[in-house]
PDB file of N, CA, C and O in Angstrom:
ATOM      1  N   UNK K   1       0.849  -1.169   0.000  1.00  0.00           N
ATOM      2  CA  UNK K   1       0.000   0.000   0.000  1.00  0.00           C
ATOM      3  C   UNK K   1       0.897   1.236   0.000  1.00  0.00           C
ATOM      4  O   UNK K   1       1.829   1.334   0.784  1.00  0.00           O
ATOM      5  N   UNK K   2       0.582   2.176  -0.860  1.00  0.00           N
ATOM      6  CA  UNK K   2       1.350   3.415  -0.950  1.00  0.00           C
ATOM      7  C   UNK K   2       1.012   4.342   0.215  1.00  0.00           C
ATOM      8  O   UNK K   2      -0.070   4.292   0.782  1.00  0.00           O
ATOM      9  N   UNK K   3       1.957   5.206   0.547  1.00  0.00           N
ATOM     10  CA  UNK K   3       1.767   6.213   1.595  1.00  0.00           C
ATOM     11  C   UNK K   3       2.089   7.586   1.012  1.00  0.00           C
ATOM     12  O   UNK K   3       3.183   8.106   1.200  1.00  0.00           O
ATOM     13  N   UNK K   4       1.108   8.177   0.310  1.00  0.00           N
ATOM     14  CA  UNK K   4       1.366   9.490  -0.280  1.00  0.00           C
ATOM     15  C   UNK K   4       1.503  10.564   0.794  1.00  0.00           C
ATOM     16  O   UNK K   4       0.938  10.455   1.877  1.00  0.00           O
ATOM     17  N   UNK K   5       2.271  11.584   0.462  1.00  0.00           N
ATOM     18  CA  UNK K   5       2.433  12.719   1.361  1.00  0.00           C
ATOM     19  C   UNK K   5       2.173  14.004   0.596  1.00  0.00           C
ATOM     20  O   UNK K   5       2.265  14.037  -0.632  1.00  0.00           O
ATOM     21  N   UNK K   6       1.836  15.044   1.314  1.00  0.00           N
ATOM     22  CA  UNK K   6       1.655  16.350   0.707  1.00  0.00           C
ATOM     23  C   UNK K   6       1.919  17.403   1.756  1.00  0.00           C
ATOM     24  O   UNK K   6       1.951  17.117   2.954  1.00  0.00           O
ATOM     25  N   UNK K   7       2.087  18.625   1.292  1.00  0.00           N
ATOM     26  CA  UNK K   7       2.315  19.752   2.203  1.00  0.00           C
ATOM     27  C   UNK K   7       1.074  20.627   2.223  1.00  0.00           C
ATOM     28  O   UNK K   7       0.377  20.765   1.220  1.00  0.00           O
ATOM     29  N   UNK K   8       0.824  21.213   3.391  1.00  0.00           N
ATOM     30  CA  UNK K   8      -0.315  22.112   3.568  1.00  0.00           C
ATOM     31  C   UNK K   8       0.121  23.158   4.593  1.00  0.00           C
ATOM     32  O   UNK K   8       0.858  22.840   5.534  1.00  0.00           O
ATOM     33  N   UNK K   9      -0.319  24.388   4.412  1.00  0.00           N
ATOM     34  CA  UNK K   9       0.134  25.417   5.364  1.00  0.00           C
ATOM     35  C   UNK K   9      -0.516  25.182   6.733  1.00  0.00           C
ATOM     36  O   UNK K   9      -1.545  24.523   6.859  1.00  0.00           O
ATOM     37  N   UNK K  10       0.117  25.702   7.744  1.00  0.00           N
ATOM     38  CA  UNK K  10      -0.297  25.456   9.125  1.00  0.00           C
ATOM     39  C   UNK K  10      -1.727  25.920   9.402  1.00  0.00           C
ATOM     40  O   UNK K  10      -2.475  25.238  10.107  1.00  0.00           O
ATOM     41  N   UNK K  11      -2.108  27.056   8.849  1.00  0.00           N
ATOM     42  CA  UNK K  11      -3.448  27.581   9.104  1.00  0.00           C
ATOM     43  C   UNK K  11      -4.514  26.664   8.527  1.00  0.00           C
ATOM     44  O   UNK K  11      -5.550  26.409   9.163  1.00  0.00           O
ATOM     45  N   UNK K  12      -4.281  26.154   7.323  1.00  0.00           N
ATOM     46  CA  UNK K  12      -5.252  25.244   6.713  1.00  0.00           C
ATOM     47  C   UNK K  12      -5.311  23.921   7.465  1.00  0.00           C
ATOM     48  O   UNK K  12      -6.386  23.335   7.631  1.00  0.00           O
ATOM     49  N   UNK K  13      -4.183  23.448   7.938  1.00  0.00           N
ATOM     50  CA  UNK K  13      -4.159  22.214   8.717  1.00  0.00           C
ATOM     51  C   UNK K  13      -4.925  22.395  10.027  1.00  0.00           C
ATOM     52  O   UNK K  13      -5.695  21.513  10.429  1.00  0.00           O
ATOM     53  N   UNK K  14      -4.744  23.532  10.664  1.00  0.00           N
ATOM     54  CA  UNK K  14      -5.503  23.816  11.887  1.00  0.00           C
ATOM     55  C   UNK K  14      -7.001  23.836  11.605  1.00  0.00           C
ATOM     56  O   UNK K  14      -7.802  23.302  12.387  1.00  0.00           O
ATOM     57  N   UNK K  15      -7.385  24.440  10.489  1.00  0.00           N
ATOM     58  CA  UNK K  15      -8.801  24.492  10.106  1.00  0.00           C
ATOM     59  C   UNK K  15      -9.335  23.081   9.852  1.00  0.00           C
ATOM     60  O   UNK K  15     -10.442  22.738  10.281  1.00  0.00           O
ATOM     61  N   UNK K  16      -8.569  22.261   9.167  1.00  0.00           N
ATOM     62  CA  UNK K  16      -8.969  20.876   8.930  1.00  0.00           C
ATOM     63  C   UNK K  16      -9.157  20.138  10.248  1.00  0.00           C
ATOM     64  O   UNK K  16     -10.169  19.453  10.450  1.00  0.00           O
ATOM     65  N   UNK K  17      -8.206  20.272  11.148  1.00  0.00           N
ATOM     66  CA  UNK K  17      -8.316  19.610  12.448  1.00  0.00           C
ATOM     67  C   UNK K  17      -9.539  20.086  13.216  1.00  0.00           C
ATOM     68  O   UNK K  17     -10.232  19.282  13.852  1.00  0.00           O
ATOM     69  N   UNK K  18      -9.844  21.379  13.144  1.00  0.00           N
ATOM     70  CA  UNK K  18     -11.031  21.912  13.810  1.00  0.00           C
ATOM     71  C   UNK K  18     -12.306  21.308  13.211  1.00  0.00           C
ATOM     72  O   UNK K  18     -13.230  20.943  13.941  1.00  0.00           O
ATOM     73  N   UNK K  19     -12.350  21.207  11.889  1.00  0.00           N
ATOM     74  CA  UNK K  19     -13.526  20.631  11.234  1.00  0.00           C
ATOM     75  C   UNK K  19     -13.694  19.156  11.595  1.00  0.00           C
ATOM     76  O   UNK K  19     -14.816  18.697  11.841  1.00  0.00           O
ATOM     77  N   UNK K  20     -12.602  18.428  11.627  1.00  0.00           N
ATOM     78  CA  UNK K  20     -12.665  17.014  12.006  1.00  0.00           C
ATOM     79  C   UNK K  20     -13.172  16.894  13.437  1.00  0.00           C
ATOM     80  O   UNK K  20     -14.039  16.058  13.736  1.00  0.00           O
ATOM     81  N   UNK K  21     -12.654  17.729  14.331  1.00  0.00           N
ATOM     82  CA  UNK K  21     -13.107  17.701  15.721  1.00  0.00           C
ATOM     83  C   UNK K  21     -14.607  17.971  15.813  1.00  0.00           C
ATOM     84  O   UNK K  21     -15.345  17.262  16.517  1.00  0.00           O
ATOM     85  N   UNK K  22     -15.088  18.980  15.073  1.00  0.00           N
ATOM     86  CA  UNK K  22     -16.516  19.307  15.083  1.00  0.00           C
ATOM     87  C   UNK K  22     -17.354  18.132  14.592  1.00  0.00           C
ATOM     88  O   UNK K  22     -18.409  17.832  15.164  1.00  0.00           O
ATOM     89  N   UNK K  23     -16.897  17.458  13.542  1.00  0.00           N
ATOM     90  CA  UNK K  23     -17.629  16.307  13.006  1.00  0.00           C
ATOM     91  C   UNK K  23     -17.656  15.153  14.000  1.00  0.00           C
ATOM     92  O   UNK K  23     -18.635  14.418  14.084  1.00  0.00           O
ATOM     93  N   UNK K  24     -16.596  15.008  14.772  1.00  0.00           N
ATOM     94  CA  UNK K  24     -16.584  13.976  15.815  1.00  0.00           C
ATOM     95  C   UNK K  24     -17.592  14.315  16.900  1.00  0.00           C
ATOM     96  O   UNK K  24     -18.345  13.450  17.345  1.00  0.00           O
ATOM     97  N   UNK K  25     -17.613  15.576  17.335  1.00  0.00           N
ATOM     98  CA  UNK K  25     -18.543  16.016  18.380  1.00  0.00           C
ATOM     99  C   UNK K  25     -19.987  15.841  17.912  1.00  0.00           C
ATOM    100  O   UNK K  25     -20.857  15.401  18.672  1.00  0.00           O
ATOM    101  N   UNK K  26     -20.255  16.168  16.647  1.00  0.00           N
ATOM    102  CA  UNK K  26     -21.607  16.058  16.093  1.00  0.00           C
ATOM    103  C   UNK K  26     -22.010  14.613  15.826  1.00  0.00           C
ATOM    104  O   UNK K  26     -23.169  14.340  15.518  1.00  0.00           O
ATOM    105  N   UNK K  27     -21.060  13.698  15.905  1.00  0.00           N
ATOM    106  CA  UNK K  27     -21.366  12.292  15.647  1.00  0.00           C
ATOM    107  C   UNK K  27     -21.286  11.895  14.190  1.00  0.00           C
ATOM    108  O   UNK K  27     -21.673  10.790  13.823  1.00  0.00           O
ATOM    109  N   UNK K  28     -20.796  12.801  13.348  1.00  0.00           N
ATOM    110  CA  UNK K  28     -20.668  12.496  11.926  1.00  0.00           C
ATOM    111  C   UNK K  28     -19.417  11.688  11.616  1.00  0.00           C
ATOM    112  O   UNK K  28     -19.291  11.134  10.520  1.00  0.00           O
ATOM    113  N   UNK K  29     -18.496  11.651  12.543  1.00  0.00           N
ATOM    114  CA  UNK K  29     -17.282  10.841  12.430  1.00  0.00           C
ATOM    115  C   UNK K  29     -17.100  10.078  13.736  1.00  0.00           C
ATOM    116  O   UNK K  29     -17.439  10.593  14.802  1.00  0.00           O
ATOM    117  N   UNK K  30     -16.542   8.879  13.657  1.00  0.00           N
ATOM    118  CA  UNK K  30     -16.225   8.168  14.900  1.00  0.00           C
ATOM    119  C   UNK K  30     -15.186   8.957  15.694  1.00  0.00           C
ATOM    120  O   UNK K  30     -14.328   9.627  15.120  1.00  0.00           O
ATOM    121  N   UNK K  31     -15.256   8.891  17.004  1.00  0.00           N
ATOM    122  CA  UNK K  31     -14.329   9.651  17.848  1.00  0.00           C
ATOM    123  C   UNK K  31     -12.876   9.239  17.652  1.00  0.00           C
ATOM    124  O   UNK K  31     -11.976  10.022  17.922  1.00  0.00           O
ATOM    125  N   UNK K  32     -12.640   8.013  17.172  1.00  0.00           N
ATOM    126  CA  UNK K  32     -11.260   7.564  16.970  1.00  0.00           C
ATOM    127  C   UNK K  32     -10.770   7.752  15.532  1.00  0.00           C
ATOM    128  O   UNK K  32      -9.680   7.320  15.187  1.00  0.00           O
ATOM    129  N   UNK K  33     -11.564   8.424  14.684  1.00  0.00           N
ATOM    130  CA  UNK K  33     -11.142   8.677  13.301  1.00  0.00           C
ATOM    131  C   UNK K  33      -9.907   9.573  13.298  1.00  0.00           C
ATOM    132  O   UNK K  33      -9.826  10.547  14.044  1.00  0.00           O
ATOM    133  N   UNK K  34      -8.950   9.227  12.460  1.00  0.00           N
ATOM    134  CA  UNK K  34      -7.728  10.024  12.357  1.00  0.00           C
ATOM    135  C   UNK K  34      -7.805  10.955  11.161  1.00  0.00           C
ATOM    136  O   UNK K  34      -8.610  10.761  10.240  1.00  0.00           O
ATOM    137  N   UNK K  35      -6.947  11.947  11.180  1.00  0.00           N
ATOM    138  CA  UNK K  35      -6.846  12.875  10.053  1.00  0.00           C
ATOM    139  C   UNK K  35      -6.553  12.101   8.767  1.00  0.00           C
ATOM    140  O   UNK K  35      -7.146  12.350   7.713  1.00  0.00           O
ATOM    141  N   UNK K  36      -5.641  11.148   8.836  1.00  0.00           N
ATOM    142  CA  UNK K  36      -5.286  10.350   7.651  1.00  0.00           C
ATOM    143  C   UNK K  36      -6.484   9.588   7.103  1.00  0.00           C
ATOM    144  O   UNK K  36      -6.680   9.521   5.887  1.00  0.00           O
ATOM    145  N   UNK K  37      -7.279   9.008   7.991  1.00  0.00           N
ATOM    146  CA  UNK K  37      -8.463   8.281   7.541  1.00  0.00           C
ATOM    147  C   UNK K  37      -9.449   9.213   6.848  1.00  0.00           C
ATOM    148  O   UNK K  37     -10.023   8.861   5.811  1.00  0.00           O
ATOM    149  N   UNK K  38      -9.642  10.380   7.406  1.00  0.00           N
ATOM    150  CA  UNK K  38     -10.573  11.339   6.821  1.00  0.00           C
ATOM    151  C   UNK K  38     -10.077  11.780   5.443  1.00  0.00           C
ATOM    152  O   UNK K  38     -10.840  11.799   4.475  1.00  0.00           O
ATOM    153  N   UNK K  39      -8.798  12.109   5.332  1.00  0.00           N
ATOM    154  CA  UNK K  39      -8.252  12.533   4.040  1.00  0.00           C
ATOM    155  C   UNK K  39      -8.311  11.411   3.014  1.00  0.00           C
ATOM    156  O   UNK K  39      -8.627  11.635   1.840  1.00  0.00           O
ATOM    157  N   UNK K  40      -8.032  10.175   3.443  1.00  0.00           N
ATOM    158  CA  UNK K  40      -8.102   9.031   2.530  1.00  0.00           C
ATOM    159  C   UNK K  40      -9.533   8.856   2.030  1.00  0.00           C
ATOM    160  O   UNK K  40      -9.769   8.660   0.840  1.00  0.00           O
ATOM    161  N   UNK K  41     -10.501   8.938   2.931  1.00  0.00           N
ATOM    162  CA  UNK K  41     -11.901   8.787   2.534  1.00  0.00           C
ATOM    163  C   UNK K  41     -12.323   9.888   1.561  1.00  0.00           C
ATOM    164  O   UNK K  41     -13.016   9.624   0.582  1.00  0.00           O
ATOM    165  N   UNK K  42     -11.891  11.122   1.824  1.00  0.00           N
ATOM    166  CA  UNK K  42     -12.198  12.221   0.902  1.00  0.00           C
ATOM    167  C   UNK K  42     -11.612  11.965  -0.481  1.00  0.00           C
ATOM    168  O   UNK K  42     -12.275  12.178  -1.501  1.00  0.00           O
ATOM    169  N   UNK K  43     -10.371  11.488  -0.525  1.00  0.00           N
ATOM    170  CA  UNK K  43      -9.725  11.196  -1.810  1.00  0.00           C
ATOM    171  C   UNK K  43     -10.451  10.073  -2.544  1.00  0.00           C
ATOM    172  O   UNK K  43     -10.713  10.165  -3.747  1.00  0.00           O
ATOM    173  N   UNK K  44     -10.808   9.018  -1.828  1.00  0.00           N
ATOM    174  CA  UNK K  44     -11.505   7.892  -2.455  1.00  0.00           C
ATOM    175  C   UNK K  44     -12.891   8.293  -2.925  1.00  0.00           C
ATOM    176  O   UNK K  44     -13.327   7.884  -4.016  1.00  0.00           O
ATOM    177  N   UNK K  45     -13.592   9.101  -2.162  1.00  0.00           N
ATOM    178  CA  UNK K  45     -14.891   9.600  -2.594  1.00  0.00           C
ATOM    179  C   UNK K  45     -14.764  10.428  -3.864  1.00  0.00           C
ATOM    180  O   UNK K  45     -15.589  10.323  -4.775  1.00  0.00           O
ATOM    181  N   UNK K  46     -13.717  11.238  -3.942  1.00  0.00           N
ATOM    182  CA  UNK K  46     -13.506  12.069  -5.132  1.00  0.00           C
ATOM    183  C   UNK K  46     -13.202  11.192  -6.346  1.00  0.00           C
ATOM    184  O   UNK K  46     -13.729  11.426  -7.430  1.00  0.00           O
ATOM    185  N   UNK K  47     -12.370  10.170  -6.162  1.00  0.00           N
ATOM    186  CA  UNK K  47     -12.066   9.247  -7.267  1.00  0.00           C
ATOM    187  C   UNK K  47     -13.353   8.625  -7.797  1.00  0.00           C
ATOM    188  O   UNK K  47     -13.593   8.597  -9.012  1.00  0.00           O
ATOM    189  N   UNK K  48     -14.194   8.136  -6.885  1.00  0.00           N
ATOM    190  CA  UNK K  48     -15.455   7.519  -7.304  1.00  0.00           C
ATOM    191  C   UNK K  48     -16.376   8.531  -7.973  1.00  0.00           C
ATOM    192  O   UNK K  48     -17.051   8.212  -8.959  1.00  0.00           O
ATOM    193  N   UNK K  49     -16.411   9.771  -7.476  1.00  0.00           N
ATOM    194  CA  UNK K  49     -17.283  10.782  -8.072  1.00  0.00           C
ATOM    195  C   UNK K  49     -16.836  11.153  -9.486  1.00  0.00           C
ATOM    196  O   UNK K  49     -17.645  11.639 -10.272  1.00  0.00           O
ATOM    197  N   UNK K  50     -15.572  10.903  -9.793  1.00  0.00           N
ATOM    198  CA  UNK K  50     -15.042  11.194 -11.120  1.00  0.00           C
ATOM    199  C   UNK K  50     -15.142   9.986 -12.054  1.00  0.00           C
ATOM    200  O   UNK K  50     -14.611  10.007 -13.156  1.00  0.00           O
ATOM    201  N   UNK K  51     -15.812   8.949 -11.578  1.00  0.00           N
ATOM    202  CA  UNK K  51     -16.035   7.770 -12.409  1.00  0.00           C
ATOM    203  C   UNK K  51     -14.993   6.683 -12.232  1.00  0.00           C
ATOM    204  O   UNK K  51     -15.007   5.688 -12.946  1.00  0.00           O
ATOM    205  N   UNK K  52     -14.096   6.853 -11.278  1.00  0.00           N
ATOM    206  CA  UNK K  52     -13.074   5.839 -11.045  1.00  0.00           C
ATOM    207  C   UNK K  52     -13.584   4.749 -10.129  1.00  0.00           C
ATOM    208  O   UNK K  52     -14.672   4.833  -9.564  1.00  0.00           O
ATOM    209  N   UNK K  53     -12.791   3.695 -10.030  1.00  0.00           N
ATOM    210  CA  UNK K  53     -13.127   2.586  -9.148  1.00  0.00           C
ATOM    211  C   UNK K  53     -12.149   2.535  -7.989  1.00  0.00           C
ATOM    212  O   UNK K  53     -10.953   2.719  -8.178  1.00  0.00           O
ATOM    213  N   UNK K  54     -12.660   2.283  -6.818  1.00  0.00           N
ATOM    214  CA  UNK K  54     -11.829   2.149  -5.629  1.00  0.00           C
ATOM    215  C   UNK K  54     -11.892   0.687  -5.221  1.00  0.00           C
ATOM    216  O   UNK K  54     -12.965   0.137  -5.016  1.00  0.00           O
ATOM    217  N   UNK K  55     -10.707   0.057  -5.129  1.00  0.00           N
ATOM    218  CA  UNK K  55     -10.652  -1.357  -4.779  1.00  0.00           C
ATOM    219  C   UNK K  55      -9.742  -1.561  -3.589  1.00  0.00           C
ATOM    220  O   UNK K  55      -8.786  -0.825  -3.389  1.00  0.00           O
ATOM    221  N   UNK K  56     -10.035  -2.555  -2.799  1.00  0.00           N
ATOM    222  CA  UNK K  56      -9.156  -2.928  -1.696  1.00  0.00           C
ATOM    223  C   UNK K  56      -9.150  -1.957  -0.537  1.00  0.00           C
ATOM    224  O   UNK K  56      -8.261  -1.986   0.281  1.00  0.00           O
ATOM    225  N   UNK K  57     -10.136  -1.084  -0.451  1.00  0.00           N
ATOM    226  CA  UNK K  57     -10.196  -0.122   0.643  1.00  0.00           C
ATOM    227  C   UNK K  57     -10.725  -0.811   1.887  1.00  0.00           C
ATOM    228  O   UNK K  57     -11.831  -1.323   1.893  1.00  0.00           O
ATOM    229  N   UNK K  58      -9.935  -0.829   2.952  1.00  0.00           N
ATOM    230  CA  UNK K  58     -10.376  -1.518   4.154  1.00  0.00           C
ATOM    231  C   UNK K  58     -10.611  -0.594   5.332  1.00  0.00           C
ATOM    232  O   UNK K  58     -11.522  -0.787   6.093  1.00  0.00           O
ATOM    233  N   UNK K  59      -9.788   0.450   5.500  1.00  0.00           N
ATOM    234  CA  UNK K  59      -9.917   1.250   6.701  1.00  0.00           C
ATOM    235  C   UNK K  59     -10.542   2.621   6.478  1.00  0.00           C
ATOM    236  O   UNK K  59     -10.980   3.246   7.426  1.00  0.00           O
ATOM    237  N   UNK K  60     -10.608   3.116   5.261  1.00  0.00           N
ATOM    238  CA  UNK K  60     -11.141   4.452   5.032  1.00  0.00           C
ATOM    239  C   UNK K  60     -12.641   4.514   5.339  1.00  0.00           C
ATOM    240  O   UNK K  60     -13.143   5.538   5.760  1.00  0.00           O
ATOM    241  N   UNK K  61     -13.342   3.401   5.162  1.00  0.00           N
ATOM    242  CA  UNK K  61     -14.776   3.416   5.422  1.00  0.00           C
ATOM    243  C   UNK K  61     -15.078   3.722   6.883  1.00  0.00           C
ATOM    244  O   UNK K  61     -16.102   4.304   7.189  1.00  0.00           O
ATOM    245  N   UNK K  62     -14.165   3.401   7.767  1.00  0.00           N
ATOM    246  CA  UNK K  62     -14.403   3.661   9.180  1.00  0.00           C
ATOM    247  C   UNK K  62     -14.392   5.149   9.501  1.00  0.00           C
ATOM    248  O   UNK K  62     -14.950   5.568  10.503  1.00  0.00           O
ATOM    249  N   UNK K  63     -13.811   5.952   8.644  1.00  0.00           N
ATOM    250  CA  UNK K  63     -13.710   7.384   8.920  1.00  0.00           C
ATOM    251  C   UNK K  63     -15.059   8.083   8.831  1.00  0.00           C
ATOM    252  O   UNK K  63     -15.274   9.100   9.465  1.00  0.00           O
ATOM    253  N   UNK K  64     -15.978   7.539   8.028  1.00  0.00           N
ATOM    254  CA  UNK K  64     -17.272   8.202   7.893  1.00  0.00           C
ATOM    255  C   UNK K  64     -18.411   7.351   8.436  1.00  0.00           C
ATOM    256  O   UNK K  64     -19.554   7.738   8.325  1.00  0.00           O
ATOM    257  N   UNK K  65     -18.108   6.229   9.027  1.00  0.00           N
ATOM    258  CA  UNK K  65     -19.161   5.384   9.596  1.00  0.00           C
ATOM    259  C   UNK K  65     -19.749   6.048  10.837  1.00  0.00           C
ATOM    260  O   UNK K  65     -19.050   6.707  11.582  1.00  0.00           O
ATOM    261  N   UNK K  66     -21.017   5.884  11.047  1.00  0.00           N
ATOM    262  CA  UNK K  66     -21.662   6.410  12.257  1.00  0.00           C
ATOM    263  C   UNK K  66     -21.821   5.336  13.280  1.00  0.00           C
ATOM    264  O   UNK K  66     -21.993   4.241  13.076  1.00  0.00           O
TER     265      UNK K  66
END
């Protein structure tokens, strides 16, 4: 399994973390969801929305499960 990396400025990362925290509090994300899981799920959702196929995904689904 590949481990892609990217850079993001500190302010945007803080905003992302705040949004993830809010979604956990609201119950839209499991309390143990990690930033990586959320980003992976967003990427996989985008791939599927563009007509691609996602195969072999095992842990990203847990990021948005209720």
